[in-house]
Structures are given as structure tokens and as C-alpha cells.
Tab-separated table of C-alpha atoms and ligand atoms in Angstrom:
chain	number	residue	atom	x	y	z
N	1	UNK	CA	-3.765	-29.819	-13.768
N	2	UNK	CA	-2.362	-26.412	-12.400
N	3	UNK	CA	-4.645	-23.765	-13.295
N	4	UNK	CA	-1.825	-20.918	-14.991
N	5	UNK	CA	-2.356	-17.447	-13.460
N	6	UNK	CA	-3.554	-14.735	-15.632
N	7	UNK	CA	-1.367	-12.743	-17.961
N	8	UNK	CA	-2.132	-9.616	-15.857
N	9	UNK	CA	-1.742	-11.020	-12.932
N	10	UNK	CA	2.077	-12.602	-13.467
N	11	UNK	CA	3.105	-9.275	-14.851
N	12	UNK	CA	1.994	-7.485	-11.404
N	13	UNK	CA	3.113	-10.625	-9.359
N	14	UNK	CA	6.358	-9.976	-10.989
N	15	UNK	CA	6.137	-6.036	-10.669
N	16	UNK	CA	6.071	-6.130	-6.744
N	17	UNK	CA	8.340	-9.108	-6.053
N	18	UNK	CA	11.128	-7.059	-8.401
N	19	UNK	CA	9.900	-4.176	-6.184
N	20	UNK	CA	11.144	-6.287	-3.191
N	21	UNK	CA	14.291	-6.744	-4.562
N	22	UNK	CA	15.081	-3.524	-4.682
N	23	UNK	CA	14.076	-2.424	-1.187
N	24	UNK	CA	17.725	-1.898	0.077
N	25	UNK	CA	17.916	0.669	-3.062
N	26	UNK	CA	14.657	1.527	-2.144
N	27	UNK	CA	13.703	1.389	1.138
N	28	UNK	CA	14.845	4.877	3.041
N	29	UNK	CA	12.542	6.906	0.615
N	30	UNK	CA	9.147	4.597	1.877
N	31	UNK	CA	11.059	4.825	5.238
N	32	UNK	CA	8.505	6.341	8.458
N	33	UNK	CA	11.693	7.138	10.312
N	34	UNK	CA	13.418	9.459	7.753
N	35	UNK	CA	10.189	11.717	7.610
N	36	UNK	CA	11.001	12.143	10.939
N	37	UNK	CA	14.318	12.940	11.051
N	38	UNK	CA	13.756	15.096	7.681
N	39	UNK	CA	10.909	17.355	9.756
N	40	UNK	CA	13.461	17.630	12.683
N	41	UNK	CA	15.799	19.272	10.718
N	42	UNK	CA	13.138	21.230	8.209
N	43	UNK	CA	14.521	19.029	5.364
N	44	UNK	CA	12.352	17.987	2.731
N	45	UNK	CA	13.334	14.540	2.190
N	46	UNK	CA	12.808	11.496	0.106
N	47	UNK	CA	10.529	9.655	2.221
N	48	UNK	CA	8.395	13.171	2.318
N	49	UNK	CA	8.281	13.659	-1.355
N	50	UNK	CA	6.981	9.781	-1.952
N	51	UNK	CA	4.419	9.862	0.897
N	52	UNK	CA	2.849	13.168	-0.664
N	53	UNK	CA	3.324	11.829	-4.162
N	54	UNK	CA	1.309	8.564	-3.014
N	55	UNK	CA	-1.419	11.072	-1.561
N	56	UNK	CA	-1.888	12.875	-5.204
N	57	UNK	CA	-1.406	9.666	-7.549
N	58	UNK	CA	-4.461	8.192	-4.943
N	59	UNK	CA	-6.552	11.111	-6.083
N	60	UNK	CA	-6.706	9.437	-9.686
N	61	UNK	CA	-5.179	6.081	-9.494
N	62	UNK	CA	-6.740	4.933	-5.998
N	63	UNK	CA	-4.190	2.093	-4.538
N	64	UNK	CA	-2.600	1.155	-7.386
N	65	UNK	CA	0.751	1.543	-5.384
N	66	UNK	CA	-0.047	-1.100	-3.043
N	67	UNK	CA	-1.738	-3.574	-5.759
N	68	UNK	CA	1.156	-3.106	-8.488
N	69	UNK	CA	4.599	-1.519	-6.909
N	70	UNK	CA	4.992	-1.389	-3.533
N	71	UNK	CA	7.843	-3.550	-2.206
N	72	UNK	CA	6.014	-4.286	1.566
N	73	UNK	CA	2.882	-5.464	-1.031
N	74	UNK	CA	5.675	-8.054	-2.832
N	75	UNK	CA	7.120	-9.525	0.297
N	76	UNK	CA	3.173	-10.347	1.382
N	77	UNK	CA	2.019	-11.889	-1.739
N	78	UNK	CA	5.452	-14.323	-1.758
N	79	UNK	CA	4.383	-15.271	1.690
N	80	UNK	CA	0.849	-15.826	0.928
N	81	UNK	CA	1.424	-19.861	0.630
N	82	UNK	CA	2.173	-19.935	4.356
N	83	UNK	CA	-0.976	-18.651	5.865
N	84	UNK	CA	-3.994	-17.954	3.520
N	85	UNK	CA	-6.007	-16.634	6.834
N	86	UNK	CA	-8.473	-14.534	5.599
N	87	UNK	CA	-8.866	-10.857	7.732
N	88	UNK	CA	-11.542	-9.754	9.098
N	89	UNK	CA	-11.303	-6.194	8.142
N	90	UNK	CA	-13.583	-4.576	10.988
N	91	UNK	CA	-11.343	-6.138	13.301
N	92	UNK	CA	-8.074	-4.790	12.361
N	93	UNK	CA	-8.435	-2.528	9.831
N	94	UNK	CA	-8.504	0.649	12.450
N	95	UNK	CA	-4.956	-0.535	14.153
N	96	UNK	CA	-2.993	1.216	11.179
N	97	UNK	CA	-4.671	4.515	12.638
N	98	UNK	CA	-3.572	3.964	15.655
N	99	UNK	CA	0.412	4.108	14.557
N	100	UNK	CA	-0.090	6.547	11.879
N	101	UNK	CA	-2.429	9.675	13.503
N	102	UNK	CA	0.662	10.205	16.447
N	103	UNK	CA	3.130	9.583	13.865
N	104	UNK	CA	1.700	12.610	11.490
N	105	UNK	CA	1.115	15.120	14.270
N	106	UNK	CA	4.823	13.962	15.577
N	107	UNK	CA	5.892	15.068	12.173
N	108	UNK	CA	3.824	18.519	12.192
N	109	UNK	CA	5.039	19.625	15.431
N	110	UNK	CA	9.001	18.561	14.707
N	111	UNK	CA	8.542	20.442	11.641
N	112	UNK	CA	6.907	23.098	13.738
N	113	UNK	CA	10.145	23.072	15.987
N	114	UNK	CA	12.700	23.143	13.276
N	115	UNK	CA	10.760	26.937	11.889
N	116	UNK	CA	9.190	24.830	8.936
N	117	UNK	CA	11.136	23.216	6.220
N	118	UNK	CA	14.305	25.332	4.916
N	119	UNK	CA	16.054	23.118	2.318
N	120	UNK	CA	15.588	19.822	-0.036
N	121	UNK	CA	17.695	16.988	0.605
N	122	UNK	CA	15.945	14.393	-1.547
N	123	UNK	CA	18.854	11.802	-0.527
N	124	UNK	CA	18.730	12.584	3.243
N	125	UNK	CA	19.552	9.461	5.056
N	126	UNK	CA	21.191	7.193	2.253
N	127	UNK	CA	24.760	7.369	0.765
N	128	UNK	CA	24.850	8.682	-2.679
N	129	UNK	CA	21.031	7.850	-2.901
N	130	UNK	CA	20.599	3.995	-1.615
N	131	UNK	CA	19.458	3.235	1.793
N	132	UNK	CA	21.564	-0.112	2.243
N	133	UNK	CA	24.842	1.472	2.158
N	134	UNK	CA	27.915	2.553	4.778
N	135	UNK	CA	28.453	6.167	5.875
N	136	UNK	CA	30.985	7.821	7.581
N	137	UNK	CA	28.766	8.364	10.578
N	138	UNK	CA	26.539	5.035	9.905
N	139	UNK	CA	28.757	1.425	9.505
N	140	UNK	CA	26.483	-0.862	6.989
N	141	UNK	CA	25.689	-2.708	9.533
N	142	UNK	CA	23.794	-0.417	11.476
N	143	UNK	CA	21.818	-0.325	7.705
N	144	UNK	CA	21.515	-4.463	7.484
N	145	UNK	CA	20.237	-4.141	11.076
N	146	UNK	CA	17.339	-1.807	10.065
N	147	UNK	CA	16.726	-3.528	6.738
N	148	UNK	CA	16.174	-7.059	8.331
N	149	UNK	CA	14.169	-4.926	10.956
N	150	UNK	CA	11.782	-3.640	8.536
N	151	UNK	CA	11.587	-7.319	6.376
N	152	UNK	CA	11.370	-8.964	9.944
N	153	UNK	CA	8.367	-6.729	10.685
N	154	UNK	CA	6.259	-7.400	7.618
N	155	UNK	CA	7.136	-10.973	7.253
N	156	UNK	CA	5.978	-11.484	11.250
N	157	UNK	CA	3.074	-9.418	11.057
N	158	UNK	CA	2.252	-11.244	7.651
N	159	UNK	CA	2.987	-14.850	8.261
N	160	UNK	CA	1.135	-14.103	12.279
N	161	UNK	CA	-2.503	-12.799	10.898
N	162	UNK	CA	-2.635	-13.726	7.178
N	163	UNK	CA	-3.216	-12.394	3.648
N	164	UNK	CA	-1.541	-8.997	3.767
N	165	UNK	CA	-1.641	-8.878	7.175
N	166	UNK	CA	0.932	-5.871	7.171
N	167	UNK	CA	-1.424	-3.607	4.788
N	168	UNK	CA	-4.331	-4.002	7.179
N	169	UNK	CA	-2.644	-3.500	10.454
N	170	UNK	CA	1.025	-1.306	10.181
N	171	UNK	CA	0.846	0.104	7.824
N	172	UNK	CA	2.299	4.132	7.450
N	173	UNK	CA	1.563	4.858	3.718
N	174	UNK	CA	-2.093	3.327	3.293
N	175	UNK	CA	-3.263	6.018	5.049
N	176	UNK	CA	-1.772	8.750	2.634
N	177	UNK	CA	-3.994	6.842	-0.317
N	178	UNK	CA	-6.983	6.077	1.963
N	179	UNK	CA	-7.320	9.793	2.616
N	180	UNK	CA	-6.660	10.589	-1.038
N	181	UNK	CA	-9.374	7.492	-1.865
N	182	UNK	CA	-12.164	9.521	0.594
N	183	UNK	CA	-11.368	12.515	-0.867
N	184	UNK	CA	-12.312	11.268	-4.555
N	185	UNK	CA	-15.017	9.090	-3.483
N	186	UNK	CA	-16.554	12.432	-1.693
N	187	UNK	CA	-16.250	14.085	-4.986
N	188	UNK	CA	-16.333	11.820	-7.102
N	189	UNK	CA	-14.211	13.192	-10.086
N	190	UNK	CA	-12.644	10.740	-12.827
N	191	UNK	CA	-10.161	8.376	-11.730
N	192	UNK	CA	-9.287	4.441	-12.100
N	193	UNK	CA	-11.478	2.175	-10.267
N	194	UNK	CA	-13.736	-1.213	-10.104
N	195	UNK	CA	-16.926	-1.271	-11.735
N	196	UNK	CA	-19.302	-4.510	-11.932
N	197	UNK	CA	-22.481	-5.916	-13.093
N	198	UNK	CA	-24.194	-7.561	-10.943
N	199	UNK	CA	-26.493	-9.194	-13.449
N	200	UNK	CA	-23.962	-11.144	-15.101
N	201	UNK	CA	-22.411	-12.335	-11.748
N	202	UNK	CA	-23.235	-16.410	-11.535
N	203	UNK	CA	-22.467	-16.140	-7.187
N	204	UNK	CA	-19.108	-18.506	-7.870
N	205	UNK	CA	-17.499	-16.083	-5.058
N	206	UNK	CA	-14.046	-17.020	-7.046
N	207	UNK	CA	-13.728	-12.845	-6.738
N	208	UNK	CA	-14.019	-12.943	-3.040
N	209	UNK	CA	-11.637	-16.343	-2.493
N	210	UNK	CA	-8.836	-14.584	-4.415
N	211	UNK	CA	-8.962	-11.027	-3.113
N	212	UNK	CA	-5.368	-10.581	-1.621
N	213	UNK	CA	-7.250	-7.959	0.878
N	214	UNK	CA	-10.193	-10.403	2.145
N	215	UNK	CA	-12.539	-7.890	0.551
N	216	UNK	CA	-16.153	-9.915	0.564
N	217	UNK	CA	-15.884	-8.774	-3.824
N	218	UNK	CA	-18.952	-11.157	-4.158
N	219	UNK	CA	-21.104	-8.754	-1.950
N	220	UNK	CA	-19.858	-5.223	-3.467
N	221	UNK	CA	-20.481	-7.020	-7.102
N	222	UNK	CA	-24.034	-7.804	-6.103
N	223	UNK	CA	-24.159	-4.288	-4.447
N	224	UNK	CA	-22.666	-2.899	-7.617
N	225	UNK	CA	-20.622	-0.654	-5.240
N	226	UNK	CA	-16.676	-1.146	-5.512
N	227	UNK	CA	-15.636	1.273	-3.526
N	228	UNK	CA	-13.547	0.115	-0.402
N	229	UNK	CA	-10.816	2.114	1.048
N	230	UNK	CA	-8.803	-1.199	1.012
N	231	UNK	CA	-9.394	-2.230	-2.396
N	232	UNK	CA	-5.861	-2.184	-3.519
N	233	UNK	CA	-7.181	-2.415	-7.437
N	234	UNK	CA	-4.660	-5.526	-7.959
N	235	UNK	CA	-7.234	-6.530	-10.471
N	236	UNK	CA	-6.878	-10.342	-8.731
N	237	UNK	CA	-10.979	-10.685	-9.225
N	238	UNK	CA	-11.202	-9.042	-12.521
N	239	UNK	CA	-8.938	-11.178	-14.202
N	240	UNK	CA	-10.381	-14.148	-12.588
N	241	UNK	CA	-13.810	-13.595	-13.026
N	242	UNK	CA	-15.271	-16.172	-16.153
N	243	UNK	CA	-18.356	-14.593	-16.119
N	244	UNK	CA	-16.576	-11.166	-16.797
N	245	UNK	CA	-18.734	-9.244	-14.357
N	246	UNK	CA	-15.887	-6.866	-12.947
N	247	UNK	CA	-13.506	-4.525	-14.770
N	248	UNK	CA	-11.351	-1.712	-14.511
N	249	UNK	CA	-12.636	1.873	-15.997
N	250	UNK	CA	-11.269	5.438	-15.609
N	251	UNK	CA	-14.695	7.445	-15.337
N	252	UNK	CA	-16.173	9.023	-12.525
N	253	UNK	CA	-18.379	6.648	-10.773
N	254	UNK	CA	-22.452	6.630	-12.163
N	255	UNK	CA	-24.472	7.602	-9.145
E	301	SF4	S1	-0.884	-1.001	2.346
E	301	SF4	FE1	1.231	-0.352	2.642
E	301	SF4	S2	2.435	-2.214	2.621
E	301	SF4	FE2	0.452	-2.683	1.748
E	301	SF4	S3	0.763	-2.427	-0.385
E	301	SF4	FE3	-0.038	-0.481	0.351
E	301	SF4	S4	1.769	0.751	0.791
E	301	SF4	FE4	2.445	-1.371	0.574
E	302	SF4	S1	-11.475	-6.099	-4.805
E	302	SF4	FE1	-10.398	-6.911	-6.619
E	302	SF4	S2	-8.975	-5.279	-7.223
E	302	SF4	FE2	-9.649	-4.827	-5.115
E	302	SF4	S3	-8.112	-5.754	-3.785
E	302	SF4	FE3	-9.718	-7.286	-4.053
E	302	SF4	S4	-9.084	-8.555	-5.813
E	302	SF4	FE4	-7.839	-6.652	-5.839
């Protein structure tokens, strides 16, 4: 018999496929190229405003972006049937760096250039506020072109390495929450996060099999240490877990 998926976990399954869907609505305020062409012209722009508001919401909410909304995070889960590869985060975990430190100091110094940010155009780049859409000086076409660019991208990168492959390696916004992540974990004020209890833990490893990250759960259970800058707090291994050893709390972690 097929073993039904958690409650929980269809309602967030469902959350960031619907997010999907909407990605030409959607997509120009996530988009890394907007940012750029906001800080050229000292615009603050949609893509701006989301990338800082992903930065604050990590401060109390970790990654609950990536594990609940984001629309990159549905497109990987539907794919997950066709290669279940699980990543070895030491191993790529550090590319994403690699794309996003140039890309932020690119940003800084354009903004720089333009004399600092002047105006607000929270639409900037879409027509009348959605990104797959015709403009006088941009055919839709141009806009299908960069759509299926962008869904290309994270369905190669995805289908290529494995579970989530795009969250490990490309991508621009994990960083934001990572950095927002260290910053509470340095300081260690309340916020949502993982907690566990190791002596109720039986050693299944059903927590680790199911992560949609490849986090090794099993290990930071028996640690009793959830904290991972990847940990994307889908809550995949607490609502699996029979022996109820993980959950979800909003404290500030016990030392
Ligand atoms: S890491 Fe990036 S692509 Fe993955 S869920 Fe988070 S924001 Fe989305
Ligand atoms: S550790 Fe648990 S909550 Fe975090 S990404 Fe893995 S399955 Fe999701």
C-alpha cells in the first residue's frame, strides 16, 4: 500500500508547486537581473525590496521561504521523482558563493555609480506589475525567452545533480537567509527552528532519507544540534518521524 504523505506536508507540497505557477506573475521581483538594473539606475525595485525582506523574515523565521513558498523550491520538489541523488553538501554547497559575492559587490558599486538610490519603482521591469508580459520597449517574447531561461536553469541544474540541486549550487537568495540564519545563530535571540531529543530517537534514519536538502538529520538529532545553514525548516523529518523526536519551536535555542 502507498504510504499517504502527511497533512503538513501536502499543504506545503501544495504551497510551493502553486508558488510555481505563479512565477510568470512572480518571477521579476525574485529576479537577480532586475537588482541590477534597479542599482544602475538608483531605483529601488521589486526584486530589492524581496531580497532584503527575505534577509529580515530569516532573522526570525530561518528558511521558511525556501521550505514553504519559494517558486525555484516548487519546481525542485516536482522533479524530485527523476533523480533522488543525494548531495554531498561540502562539495557544492560553497558554489552558490561563488555567483552571489561578485553579484552583491556588482550591485554596491552600480548603485555607487548611479549617486545611491533616488526613487522607488516597486514594478521596475514588469508591465503593470507581472513579469511575463509585453512592453512597448520589450515584445513578450523577449519575456517567454527569459522565463523558460530561468525554468530551464533550475530544472537542468536540478534534474543534473539531484535533490534540490538548484538551492545548493545557484542559488542568489539563499545567501540573503544564510546570512540572516548566522546572524541569529551568533546571537541567538527567539526565532522558529528544529529542536530534537535525542533520547527518544530509535536510529530509523527515516529523518535523514527524506530531507529534501540531504541534511545527515539522523546525526544533528543524536547531536541534539539543528542548526544548519541549509536546513530549509520544510518540516519533511518532523512530520515523518514515529518516534516524535523532532519538532518545530519558536524559543531561543537552550545552550
Ligand atoms: S535556496 Fe533558493 S531556490 Fe531554493 S528554496 Fe531557497 S530561495 Fe528557493
Ligand atoms: S532538516 Fe528537516 S526541516 Fe530541515 S530541511 Fe531537512 S527535512 Fe526539512
Amino acid at each position: 500500500m502507498v504510504k499517504q504523505i502527511p497533512l503538513r506536508q501536502r499543504i506545503r507540497k501544495a504551497l510551493v508547486i502553486i508558488a510555481f505557477l505563479s512565477f510568470p506573475l512572480t518571477m521579476n521581483y525574485l529576479s537577480p537581473y532586475v537588482i541590477i538594473d534597479g542599482a544602475s539606475q538608483g531605483i529601488i525595485n521589486g526584486s530589492l525590496v524581496m531580497f532584503g525582506l527575505m534577509f529580515l523574515s530569516s532573522l526570525f523565521l530561518g528558511r521558511l521561504w525556501c521550505g514553504w513558498v519559494c517558486p525555484a523550491g516548487g519546481l525542485q520538489e516536482m522533479l524530485e521523482p527523476l533523480n533522488r541523488t543525494v548531495l554531498n553538501g561540502k562539495r557544492v554547497d560553497w558554489v552558490k558563493w561563488l555567483v552571489w559575492i561578485p553579484w552583491i559587490f556588482m550591485i554596491f558599486w552600480l548603485a555607487l555609480q548611479a549617486g545611491g538610490y533616488h526613487s522607488i519603482n516597486l514594478f521596475l521591469d514588469t508591465q503593470n506589475g507581472i513579469s511575463v508580459a509585453g512592453a512597448a520597449d520589450r515584445p513578450i517574447e523577449i519575456a517567454y525567452i527569459i522565463y523558460y531561461g530561468v525554468v530551464a536553469l533550475i530544472f537542468g541544474v536540478t534534474v543534473w545533480l539531484g535533490k534540490r540541486g538548484f538551492c545548493h549550487t545557484l542559488c542568489w537568495m539563499a545567501p540573503f537567509m544564510m546570512i540572516g540564519l548566522w546572524l541569529r545563530n551568533r546571537l541567538g535571540w527567539p526565532s522558529l527552528r528544529l529542536q530534537a531529543d535525542s533520547k527518544v530517537c530509535t536510529d530509523c534514519k527515516t529523518c535523514t532519507r527524506g530531507c529534501p536538502m540531504s541534511l545527515d538529520v539522523n546525526a544533528m538529532v543524536q547531536a541534539q544540534n539543528m542548526r544548519h545553514l541549509e536546513c530549509i525548516l520544510c518540516g519533511t523529518c518532523v512530520d515523518n518521524c514515529a518516534a516524535r523526536a523532532i519538532g518545530y519551536t519558536f524559543s531561543s535555542e537552550k545552550k
